Amino acid sequence: MQDLSIPQALVSSVAGARHVMVVTGAGMSAESGVPTFRDAQTGLWSRFRPEELATPEAFEADPDTVWAWYEWRRDLVARAEPHAGHRALAELAGLVPRLTLVTQNVDGLHERAGSRDVVEFHGNLFANRCFLAGHALRDVPRPCAKPPTCPTCGSLVRPGVVWFGEAIPESALARAAASAGDCDVFLSVGTSSLVYPAAGLAHLARDAGAVTVEINPEPTEFAGVATHALAAPAGRALPALLASVQQALASGRA
Ligand code: BV8
C-alpha cells in the first residue's frame, strides 16, 4: 500500500515547529489489537459499557467484576505490540526541538515503542494502588482473579487509572494544559474527543493559534475546526507524516 500523501503545508508546519504536542486516544492502540471504547466489548464484557465499569462507584459496588475487567485488559495489552504509528511518534520526537506526548490510553504502548516522558493523562493499567489511601502496589502477582488487599492499610487494591468522576492527576493536567497553550502544532490521534478534560486540549491549542490536525478514519466534530484532517488510521498516517518530515528536513525544505 503506497504511503498516504500528507499536505505539504502540514509537513512544513511540523518540520519547522518549535514544539509539537500529540494527544492520543484508544484508536491509537486499535491496530495493536486493543479494542477501543466505542468498539462493542468482546465476549464477557459485551454486557457492560465501559462508562459503567470505569467508576469508583462500580468498584465499590462490585470490586471483583471491575477488577476482572482490568485483568482481562491487562492480559490483552500484555499480548499486544506497539505498531508503526507508535514507533513513528517516538522517532518524530527526535526530529523536532520539543514534542509533548499526552495519552488517554492506559496500556503503556507508547513507552514500549520508545517514547519517553509520556503524560499518562488517565493513568496506567499496571500501576495499581489501594482504594482508600492510594498506597502504590507495583508488583501485584498475575494472574490475580480478585482484587488483593493493601499490605499497608488493608483496603482493596484498584487499578491505577483515572475513573469517570475522578480528577486528572494535577501534574499531568498542568503539563498538558501548559503544552496546549505553547505548542505550534497539535496532533489529535485516534480519539472520539468526547471525554473531558482531555478533549478540551485540542480546543485550547487551537485557540492559542496552533496548527491543529486530526488523524482518525472516522472524522469527529473536531475535524471540522482543525487545520488539517487526515481520514486514515494512525498506523498509516503517522509513518507517512514522519517520512515526509524526514524528507523535508533532509532537503532543507523545512
Ligand atoms: C473529571 C481510564 C472532575 C479508565 C478513562 C459527571 C461527574 C464527573 C465528571 C463528569 C460527569 N459527566 C461528565 C463528566 C466529565 C467526564 C466525561 O468527560 N464524561 C464523558 C463520558 C462525557 N470526565 C471525567 O469524569 C474526568 N474527570 O471530569 O473529574 C473532577 C474534578 C475535580 C475533582 C473530582 C472530579 C475523568 C475522565 C477519565 C475517565 N477514564 N480512561 C480506563 O481506561 O478504564 S476515559 C477512557 O474513555 C479513555 O481513556 C478515553 O479518554 C475515553 C475513550 O475515548 P477515546 O480514547 O477517544 O476512545 P473511543 O473509543 O471513544 O474512540 C476511539 C476513536 O478512535 C474513534 O473516533 C475511532 O474512529 C478512532 N479510531 C479507530 N481506529 C483507529 C482510530 N483512529 C486512528 N487510527 C485507528 N486505527
mmCIF file of C-alpha atoms and ligand atoms in Angstrom:
data_model
loop_
_atom_site.group_PDB
_atom_site.id
_atom_site.type_symbol
_atom_site.label_atom_id
_atom_site.label_comp_id
_atom_site.label_asym_id
_atom_site.label_seq_id
_atom_site.Cartn_x
_atom_site.Cartn_y
_atom_site.Cartn_z
ATOM 1 C CA MET A 1 0.000 0.000 0.000
ATOM 2 C CA GLN A 2 1.624 3.276 -1.064
ATOM 3 C CA ASP A 3 2.309 5.975 1.503
ATOM 4 C CA LEU A 4 -0.553 8.320 2.323
ATOM 5 C CA SER A 5 0.049 11.788 0.819
ATOM 6 C CA ILE A 6 0.431 14.399 3.564
ATOM 7 C CA PRO A 7 -0.468 18.037 2.737
ATOM 8 C CA GLN A 8 2.776 19.981 2.133
ATOM 9 C CA ALA A 9 1.597 22.763 4.440
ATOM 10 C CA LEU A 10 1.296 20.262 7.278
ATOM 11 C CA VAL A 11 4.738 18.798 6.560
ATOM 12 C CA SER A 12 6.277 22.289 6.679
ATOM 13 C CA SER A 13 4.446 23.144 9.919
ATOM 14 C CA VAL A 14 5.751 20.017 11.663
ATOM 15 C CA ALA A 15 9.270 20.204 10.205
ATOM 16 C CA GLY A 16 9.574 23.846 11.267
ATOM 17 C CA ALA A 17 7.832 23.503 14.636
ATOM 18 C CA ARG A 18 9.475 24.558 17.911
ATOM 19 C CA HIS A 19 7.008 22.458 19.964
ATOM 20 C CA VAL A 20 4.747 19.652 18.694
ATOM 21 C CA MET A 21 2.029 18.286 21.007
ATOM 22 C CA VAL A 22 0.293 14.959 20.417
ATOM 23 C CA VAL A 23 -2.798 13.664 22.237
ATOM 24 C CA THR A 24 -3.735 10.038 21.569
ATOM 25 C CA GLY A 25 -6.862 8.031 22.360
ATOM 26 C CA ALA A 26 -7.978 4.420 22.128
ATOM 27 C CA GLY A 27 -7.853 4.480 18.305
ATOM 28 C CA MET A 28 -4.058 4.767 18.597
ATOM 29 C CA SER A 29 -3.985 1.231 20.056
ATOM 30 C CA ALA A 30 -6.659 -0.259 17.752
ATOM 31 C CA GLU A 31 -4.064 -1.526 15.209
ATOM 32 C CA SER A 32 -2.244 -3.220 18.098
ATOM 33 C CA GLY A 33 -5.381 -5.274 18.689
ATOM 34 C CA VAL A 34 -6.586 -3.370 21.762
ATOM 35 C CA PRO A 35 -10.323 -2.674 21.382
ATOM 36 C CA THR A 36 -11.438 0.967 21.594
ATOM 37 C CA PHE A 37 -14.159 2.114 23.954
ATOM 38 C CA ARG A 38 -16.526 2.662 21.017
ATOM 39 C CA ASP A 39 -15.985 -0.973 19.861
ATOM 40 C CA ALA A 40 -18.511 -3.404 21.291
ATOM 41 C CA GLN A 41 -16.684 -5.070 24.212
ATOM 42 C CA THR A 42 -15.975 -8.663 23.223
ATOM 43 C CA GLY A 43 -17.358 -11.748 24.922
ATOM 44 C CA LEU A 44 -17.973 -11.489 28.654
ATOM 45 C CA TRP A 45 -17.770 -7.737 28.527
ATOM 46 C CA SER A 46 -20.452 -7.298 25.850
ATOM 47 C CA ARG A 47 -22.965 -6.951 28.712
ATOM 48 C CA PHE A 48 -21.292 -3.824 30.128
ATOM 49 C CA ARG A 49 -20.485 -0.319 28.888
ATOM 50 C CA PRO A 50 -17.001 0.931 29.884
ATOM 51 C CA GLU A 51 -18.545 4.016 31.478
ATOM 52 C CA GLU A 52 -20.433 1.598 33.813
ATOM 53 C CA LEU A 53 -17.273 -0.198 34.904
ATOM 54 C CA ALA A 54 -14.696 2.615 34.953
ATOM 55 C CA THR A 55 -16.039 4.415 38.041
ATOM 56 C CA PRO A 56 -15.246 4.301 41.790
ATOM 57 C CA GLU A 57 -18.923 3.548 42.436
ATOM 58 C CA ALA A 58 -18.793 0.446 40.198
ATOM 59 C CA PHE A 59 -15.680 -0.760 42.040
ATOM 60 C CA GLU A 60 -17.249 -0.213 45.460
ATOM 61 C CA ALA A 61 -20.445 -1.975 44.371
ATOM 62 C CA ASP A 62 -18.723 -4.936 42.699
ATOM 63 C CA PRO A 63 -14.924 -4.930 43.105
ATOM 64 C CA ASP A 64 -14.496 -8.452 41.730
ATOM 65 C CA THR A 65 -16.203 -7.663 38.399
ATOM 66 C CA VAL A 66 -14.376 -4.355 37.894
ATOM 67 C CA TRP A 67 -11.036 -5.926 38.868
ATOM 68 C CA ALA A 68 -11.703 -8.866 36.464
ATOM 69 C CA TRP A 69 -12.396 -6.393 33.623
ATOM 70 C CA TYR A 70 -8.991 -4.757 34.214
ATOM 71 C CA GLU A 71 -7.256 -8.150 34.495
ATOM 72 C CA TRP A 72 -8.814 -9.061 31.110
ATOM 73 C CA ARG A 73 -7.470 -5.798 29.666
ATOM 74 C CA ARG A 74 -4.007 -6.301 31.245
ATOM 75 C CA ASP A 75 -3.814 -9.783 29.658
ATOM 76 C CA LEU A 76 -4.867 -8.351 26.301
ATOM 77 C CA VAL A 77 -2.405 -5.448 26.470
ATOM 78 C CA ALA A 78 0.454 -7.679 27.667
ATOM 79 C CA ARG A 79 -0.003 -9.694 24.433
ATOM 80 C CA ALA A 80 -0.277 -6.576 22.242
ATOM 81 C CA GLU A 81 2.665 -4.948 20.476
ATOM 82 C CA PRO A 82 3.156 -1.272 19.599
ATOM 83 C CA HIS A 83 2.660 -0.638 15.862
ATOM 84 C CA ALA A 84 4.416 1.553 13.279
ATOM 85 C CA GLY A 85 2.345 4.551 14.370
ATOM 86 C CA HIS A 86 3.632 4.324 17.963
ATOM 87 C CA ARG A 87 7.178 3.984 16.653
ATOM 88 C CA ALA A 88 6.727 6.935 14.279
ATOM 89 C CA LEU A 89 5.787 9.200 17.216
ATOM 90 C CA ALA A 90 8.864 8.036 19.148
ATOM 91 C CA GLU A 91 11.045 8.860 16.102
ATOM 92 C CA LEU A 92 9.344 12.197 15.459
ATOM 93 C CA ALA A 93 10.379 13.282 18.975
ATOM 94 C CA GLY A 94 13.992 13.085 17.796
ATOM 95 C CA LEU A 95 13.367 15.376 14.801
ATOM 96 C CA VAL A 96 11.771 18.396 16.469
ATOM 97 C CA PRO A 97 13.120 20.563 19.320
ATOM 98 C CA ARG A 98 10.283 19.587 21.667
ATOM 99 C CA LEU A 99 7.475 17.014 21.483
ATOM 100 C CA THR A 100 4.909 16.573 24.279
ATOM 101 C CA LEU A 101 3.033 13.266 24.075
ATOM 102 C CA VAL A 102 -0.162 13.054 26.149
ATOM 103 C CA THR A 103 -2.125 9.816 26.035
ATOM 104 C CA GLN A 104 -5.599 8.944 27.268
ATOM 105 C CA ASN A 105 -4.618 5.290 26.919
ATOM 106 C CA VAL A 106 -3.632 3.270 29.964
ATOM 107 C CA ASP A 107 -1.886 0.468 28.035
ATOM 108 C CA GLY A 108 1.735 1.707 28.128
ATOM 109 C CA LEU A 109 2.218 1.026 24.390
ATOM 110 C CA HIS A 110 3.852 4.429 23.711
ATOM 111 C CA GLU A 111 6.621 3.742 26.242
ATOM 112 C CA ARG A 112 7.101 0.236 24.814
ATOM 113 C CA ALA A 113 7.560 1.862 21.375
ATOM 114 C CA GLY A 114 10.350 4.069 22.771
ATOM 115 C CA SER A 115 8.516 7.304 23.642
ATOM 116 C CA ARG A 116 9.903 8.949 26.765
ATOM 117 C CA ASP A 117 8.291 11.175 29.366
ATOM 118 C CA VAL A 118 4.771 10.280 28.194
ATOM 119 C CA VAL A 119 1.994 12.149 30.037
ATOM 120 C CA GLU A 120 -0.392 9.358 31.081
ATOM 121 C CA PHE A 121 -3.481 11.559 31.425
ATOM 122 C CA HIS A 122 -5.678 8.692 32.638
ATOM 123 C CA GLY A 123 -3.066 6.643 34.484
ATOM 124 C CA ASN A 124 -1.765 3.161 33.708
ATOM 125 C CA LEU A 125 -3.325 -0.329 33.857
ATOM 126 C CA PHE A 126 -0.245 -1.770 35.586
ATOM 127 C CA ALA A 127 0.190 0.909 38.284
ATOM 128 C CA ASN A 128 -2.117 -0.453 40.994
ATOM 129 C CA ARG A 129 -2.862 1.422 44.223
ATOM 130 C CA CYS A 130 -5.112 0.823 47.192
ATOM 131 C CA PHE A 131 -8.624 2.231 47.115
ATOM 132 C CA LEU A 132 -8.701 4.084 50.429
ATOM 133 C CA ALA A 133 -5.215 5.568 50.855
ATOM 134 C CA GLY A 134 -3.649 5.338 47.398
ATOM 135 C CA HIS A 135 -0.672 3.235 48.546
ATOM 136 C CA ALA A 136 1.139 2.207 45.340
ATOM 137 C CA LEU A 137 1.466 -1.527 44.748
ATOM 138 C CA ARG A 138 3.945 -2.209 41.978
ATOM 139 C CA ASP A 139 4.140 -5.970 41.634
ATOM 140 C CA VAL A 140 0.711 -7.466 42.026
ATOM 141 C CA PRO A 141 1.336 -11.104 41.017
ATOM 142 C CA ARG A 142 -0.630 -12.098 37.876
ATOM 143 C CA PRO A 143 -2.969 -13.739 37.137
ATOM 144 C CA CYS A 144 -4.880 -12.356 40.080
ATOM 145 C CA ALA A 145 -8.571 -13.281 39.958
ATOM 146 C CA LYS A 146 -9.725 -10.991 42.769
ATOM 147 C CA PRO A 147 -8.563 -7.573 43.978
ATOM 148 C CA PRO A 148 -5.790 -8.091 46.575
ATOM 149 C CA THR A 149 -5.749 -6.171 49.865
ATOM 150 C CA CYS A 150 -3.223 -3.453 50.616
ATOM 151 C CA PRO A 151 -0.445 -4.745 52.923
ATOM 152 C CA THR A 152 -0.198 -1.273 54.484
ATOM 153 C CA CYS A 153 -3.808 -0.406 55.238
ATOM 154 C CA GLY A 154 -5.849 -3.472 54.323
ATOM 155 C CA SER A 155 -8.106 -1.702 51.810
ATOM 156 C CA LEU A 156 -8.810 -3.236 48.425
ATOM 157 C CA VAL A 157 -6.327 -2.718 45.592
ATOM 158 C CA ARG A 158 -7.652 -0.966 42.453
ATOM 159 C CA PRO A 159 -6.105 -0.255 39.052
ATOM 160 C CA GLY A 160 -4.032 2.966 38.936
ATOM 161 C CA VAL A 161 -6.254 4.579 36.307
ATOM 162 C CA VAL A 162 -8.422 7.728 36.430
ATOM 163 C CA TRP A 163 -12.081 6.692 36.557
ATOM 164 C CA PHE A 164 -15.048 8.773 35.423
ATOM 165 C CA GLY A 165 -15.785 11.349 38.101
ATOM 166 C CA GLU A 166 -12.160 11.292 39.331
ATOM 167 C CA ALA A 167 -9.752 14.193 38.914
ATOM 168 C CA ILE A 168 -6.878 14.029 36.432
ATOM 169 C CA PRO A 169 -3.524 13.866 38.291
ATOM 170 C CA GLU A 170 -2.548 17.513 38.893
ATOM 171 C CA SER A 171 0.914 17.258 37.312
ATOM 172 C CA ALA A 172 -0.479 15.606 34.158
ATOM 173 C CA LEU A 173 -3.219 18.222 33.830
ATOM 174 C CA ALA A 174 -0.792 21.109 34.380
ATOM 175 C CA ARG A 175 1.760 19.788 31.862
ATOM 176 C CA ALA A 176 -0.880 19.062 29.236
ATOM 177 C CA ALA A 177 -2.614 22.428 29.603
ATOM 178 C CA ALA A 178 0.693 24.342 29.501
ATOM 179 C CA SER A 179 1.789 22.441 26.383
ATOM 180 C CA ALA A 180 -1.536 23.034 24.640
ATOM 181 C CA GLY A 181 -1.073 26.771 25.172
ATOM 182 C CA ASP A 182 2.540 26.694 23.949
ATOM 183 C CA CYS A 183 2.681 24.234 21.051
ATOM 184 C CA ASP A 184 2.950 25.265 17.370
ATOM 185 C CA VAL A 185 1.376 22.036 16.073
ATOM 186 C CA PHE A 186 -1.231 19.851 17.861
ATOM 187 C CA LEU A 187 -1.934 16.321 16.597
ATOM 188 C CA SER A 188 -5.155 14.673 17.869
ATOM 189 C CA VAL A 189 -4.802 10.956 17.077
ATOM 190 C CA GLY A 190 -7.381 8.170 17.472
ATOM 191 C CA THR A 191 -9.802 9.864 19.808
ATOM 192 C CA SER A 192 -13.543 10.468 19.574
ATOM 193 C CA SER A 193 -12.886 13.707 21.504
ATOM 194 C CA LEU A 194 -15.838 13.016 23.818
ATOM 195 C CA VAL A 195 -14.168 12.709 27.231
ATOM 196 C CA TYR A 196 -13.157 15.837 29.122
ATOM 197 C CA PRO A 197 -10.896 17.464 30.143
ATOM 198 C CA ALA A 198 -8.732 15.522 27.593
ATOM 199 C CA ALA A 199 -10.972 16.571 24.694
ATOM 200 C CA GLY A 200 -10.573 20.230 25.686
ATOM 201 C CA LEU A 201 -6.821 20.215 24.981
ATOM 202 C CA ALA A 202 -7.291 20.405 21.197
ATOM 203 C CA HIS A 203 -9.514 23.467 21.546
ATOM 204 C CA LEU A 204 -7.012 25.082 23.956
ATOM 205 C CA ALA A 205 -4.254 24.608 21.359
ATOM 206 C CA ARG A 206 -6.424 25.864 18.505
ATOM 207 C CA ASP A 207 -7.445 28.946 20.484
ATOM 208 C CA ALA A 208 -3.756 29.582 21.247
ATOM 209 C CA GLY A 209 -3.032 29.639 17.499
ATOM 210 C CA ALA A 210 -1.538 26.168 16.951
ATOM 211 C CA VAL A 211 -1.871 24.331 13.639
ATOM 212 C CA THR A 212 -4.255 21.511 14.589
ATOM 213 C CA VAL A 213 -4.552 18.102 12.946
ATOM 214 C CA GLU A 214 -6.966 15.233 13.465
ATOM 215 C CA ILE A 215 -5.877 11.714 12.471
ATOM 216 C CA ASN A 216 -8.901 9.403 12.564
ATOM 217 C CA PRO A 217 -10.528 7.175 9.897
ATOM 218 C CA GLU A 218 -13.905 8.436 11.195
ATOM 219 C CA PRO A 219 -13.577 12.233 11.457
ATOM 220 C CA THR A 220 -15.029 13.656 14.698
ATOM 221 C CA GLU A 221 -16.619 17.077 15.106
ATOM 222 C CA PHE A 222 -13.096 18.427 15.823
ATOM 223 C CA ALA A 223 -12.151 17.630 12.207
ATOM 224 C CA GLY A 224 -14.473 20.443 11.171
ATOM 225 C CA VAL A 225 -12.461 23.045 13.084
ATOM 226 C CA ALA A 226 -8.966 21.531 12.746
ATOM 227 C CA THR A 227 -6.457 22.993 10.283
ATOM 228 C CA HIS A 228 -5.945 19.529 8.716
ATOM 229 C CA ALA A 229 -7.921 16.269 8.980
ATOM 230 C CA LEU A 230 -6.301 13.009 7.805
ATOM 231 C CA ALA A 231 -9.077 10.425 7.457
ATOM 232 C CA ALA A 232 -6.739 7.478 7.894
ATOM 233 C CA PRO A 233 -5.659 5.029 10.572
ATOM 234 C CA ALA A 234 -2.827 6.059 12.871
ATOM 235 C CA GLY A 235 -0.670 3.147 11.731
ATOM 236 C CA ARG A 236 -0.655 4.585 8.180
ATOM 237 C CA ALA A 237 -0.854 8.333 8.735
ATOM 238 C CA LEU A 238 1.893 8.710 11.349
ATOM 239 C CA PRO A 239 4.620 6.810 9.431
ATOM 240 C CA ALA A 240 3.680 8.775 6.293
ATOM 241 C CA LEU A 241 3.895 12.066 8.208
ATOM 242 C CA LEU A 242 7.271 11.040 9.699
ATOM 243 C CA ALA A 243 8.677 10.113 6.264
ATOM 244 C CA SER A 244 7.547 13.422 4.756
ATOM 245 C CA VAL A 245 9.041 15.421 7.632
ATOM 246 C CA GLN A 246 12.333 13.483 7.392
ATOM 247 C CA GLN A 247 12.454 14.265 3.626
ATOM 248 C CA ALA A 248 11.702 17.958 4.217
ATOM 249 C CA LEU A 249 14.418 18.241 6.875
ATOM 250 C CA ALA A 250 16.941 16.333 4.740
ATOM 251 C CA SER A 251 16.329 18.584 1.737
ATOM 252 C CA GLY A 252 16.375 21.742 3.825
ATOM 253 C CA ARG A 253 12.759 22.493 2.828
ATOM 254 C CA ALA A 254 11.683 22.784 6.474
HETATM 255 C C1 BV8 B 1 -13.466 14.690 35.695
HETATM 256 C C2 BV8 B 1 -9.209 5.453 32.160
HETATM 257 C C3 BV8 B 1 -13.959 16.076 37.542
HETATM 258 C C4 BV8 B 1 -10.008 4.299 32.698
HETATM 259 C C5 BV8 B 1 -10.836 6.972 31.149
HETATM 260 C C6 BV8 B 1 -20.199 13.604 35.950
HETATM 261 C C7 BV8 B 1 -19.319 13.618 37.036
HETATM 262 C C8 BV8 B 1 -17.976 13.907 36.900
HETATM 263 C C9 BV8 B 1 -17.466 14.152 35.638
HETATM 264 C C10 BV8 B 1 -18.332 14.114 34.569
HETATM 265 C C11 BV8 B 1 -19.690 13.868 34.694
HETATM 266 N N1 BV8 B 1 -20.261 13.914 33.450
HETATM 267 C C12 BV8 B 1 -19.307 14.179 32.531
HETATM 268 C C13 BV8 B 1 -18.153 14.305 33.204
HETATM 269 C C14 BV8 B 1 -16.878 14.537 32.663
HETATM 270 C C15 BV8 B 1 -16.307 13.153 32.332
HETATM 271 C C16 BV8 B 1 -16.590 12.939 30.873
HETATM 272 O O1 BV8 B 1 -15.950 13.570 30.056
HETATM 273 N N2 BV8 B 1 -17.575 12.073 30.557
HETATM 274 C C17 BV8 B 1 -17.920 11.835 29.160
HETATM 275 C C18 BV8 B 1 -18.439 10.404 29.002
HETATM 276 C C19 BV8 B 1 -18.963 12.872 28.751
HETATM 277 N N3 BV8 B 1 -14.894 13.202 32.625
HETATM 278 C C20 BV8 B 1 -14.448 12.727 33.792
HETATM 279 O O2 BV8 B 1 -15.116 12.143 34.611
HETATM 280 C C21 BV8 B 1 -12.970 13.012 34.039
HETATM 281 N N4 BV8 B 1 -12.828 13.567 35.348
HETATM 282 O O3 BV8 B 1 -14.147 15.358 34.960
HETATM 283 O O4 BV8 B 1 -13.279 14.948 37.013
HETATM 284 C C22 BV8 B 1 -13.377 16.260 38.858
HETATM 285 C C23 BV8 B 1 -12.559 17.380 39.093
HETATM 286 C C24 BV8 B 1 -12.033 17.566 40.356
HETATM 287 C C25 BV8 B 1 -12.280 16.628 41.376
HETATM 288 C C26 BV8 B 1 -13.059 15.490 41.104
HETATM 289 C C27 BV8 B 1 -13.621 15.298 39.850
HETATM 290 C C28 BV8 B 1 -12.167 11.719 34.008
HETATM 291 C C29 BV8 B 1 -12.293 11.087 32.647
HETATM 292 C C30 BV8 B 1 -11.320 9.899 32.569
HETATM 293 C C31 BV8 B 1 -12.078 8.583 32.545
HETATM 294 N N5 BV8 B 1 -11.119 7.488 32.326
HETATM 295 N N6 BV8 B 1 -9.902 6.019 30.996
HETATM 296 C C32 BV8 B 1 -9.969 3.110 31.768
HETATM 297 O O5 BV8 B 1 -9.330 3.173 30.709
HETATM 298 O O6 BV8 B 1 -10.612 2.103 32.132
HETATM 299 S S1 BV8 B 1 -11.667 7.549 29.819
HETATM 300 C C33 BV8 B 1 -11.496 6.469 28.533
HETATM 301 O O7 BV8 B 1 -12.572 6.741 27.652
HETATM 302 C C34 BV8 B 1 -10.272 6.694 27.695
HETATM 303 O O8 BV8 B 1 -9.149 6.954 28.468
HETATM 304 C C35 BV8 B 1 -10.651 7.831 26.786
HETATM 305 O O9 BV8 B 1 -10.408 9.062 27.388
HETATM 306 C C36 BV8 B 1 -12.131 7.612 26.638
HETATM 307 C C37 BV8 B 1 -12.447 6.910 25.335
HETATM 308 O O10 BV8 B 1 -12.241 7.859 24.367
HETATM 309 P P1 BV8 B 1 -11.245 7.569 23.156
HETATM 310 O O11 BV8 B 1 -9.880 7.300 23.664
HETATM 311 O O12 BV8 B 1 -11.430 8.680 22.221
HETATM 312 O O13 BV8 B 1 -11.762 6.220 22.550
HETATM 313 P P2 BV8 B 1 -13.111 5.970 21.761
HETATM 314 O O14 BV8 B 1 -13.317 4.502 21.753
HETATM 315 O O15 BV8 B 1 -14.168 6.883 22.279
HETATM 316 O O16 BV8 B 1 -12.806 6.475 20.270
HETATM 317 C C38 BV8 B 1 -11.809 5.835 19.508
HETATM 318 C C39 BV8 B 1 -11.576 6.721 18.302
HETATM 319 O O17 BV8 B 1 -10.523 6.146 17.559
HETATM 320 C C40 BV8 B 1 -12.778 6.790 17.379
HETATM 321 O O18 BV8 B 1 -13.002 8.145 16.978
HETATM 322 C C41 BV8 B 1 -12.362 5.951 16.176
HETATM 323 O O19 BV8 B 1 -12.885 6.450 14.961
HETATM 324 C C42 BV8 B 1 -10.862 6.123 16.199
HETATM 325 N N7 BV8 B 1 -10.108 5.024 15.590
HETATM 326 C C43 BV8 B 1 -10.448 3.715 15.490
HETATM 327 N N8 BV8 B 1 -9.438 3.042 14.889
HETATM 328 C C44 BV8 B 1 -8.453 3.943 14.633
HETATM 329 C C45 BV8 B 1 -8.871 5.202 15.087
HETATM 330 N N9 BV8 B 1 -8.102 6.318 14.979
HETATM 331 C C46 BV8 B 1 -6.897 6.188 14.390
HETATM 332 N N10 BV8 B 1 -6.421 5.005 13.930
HETATM 333 C C47 BV8 B 1 -7.169 3.877 14.033
HETATM 334 N N11 BV8 B 1 -6.688 2.708 13.576
#
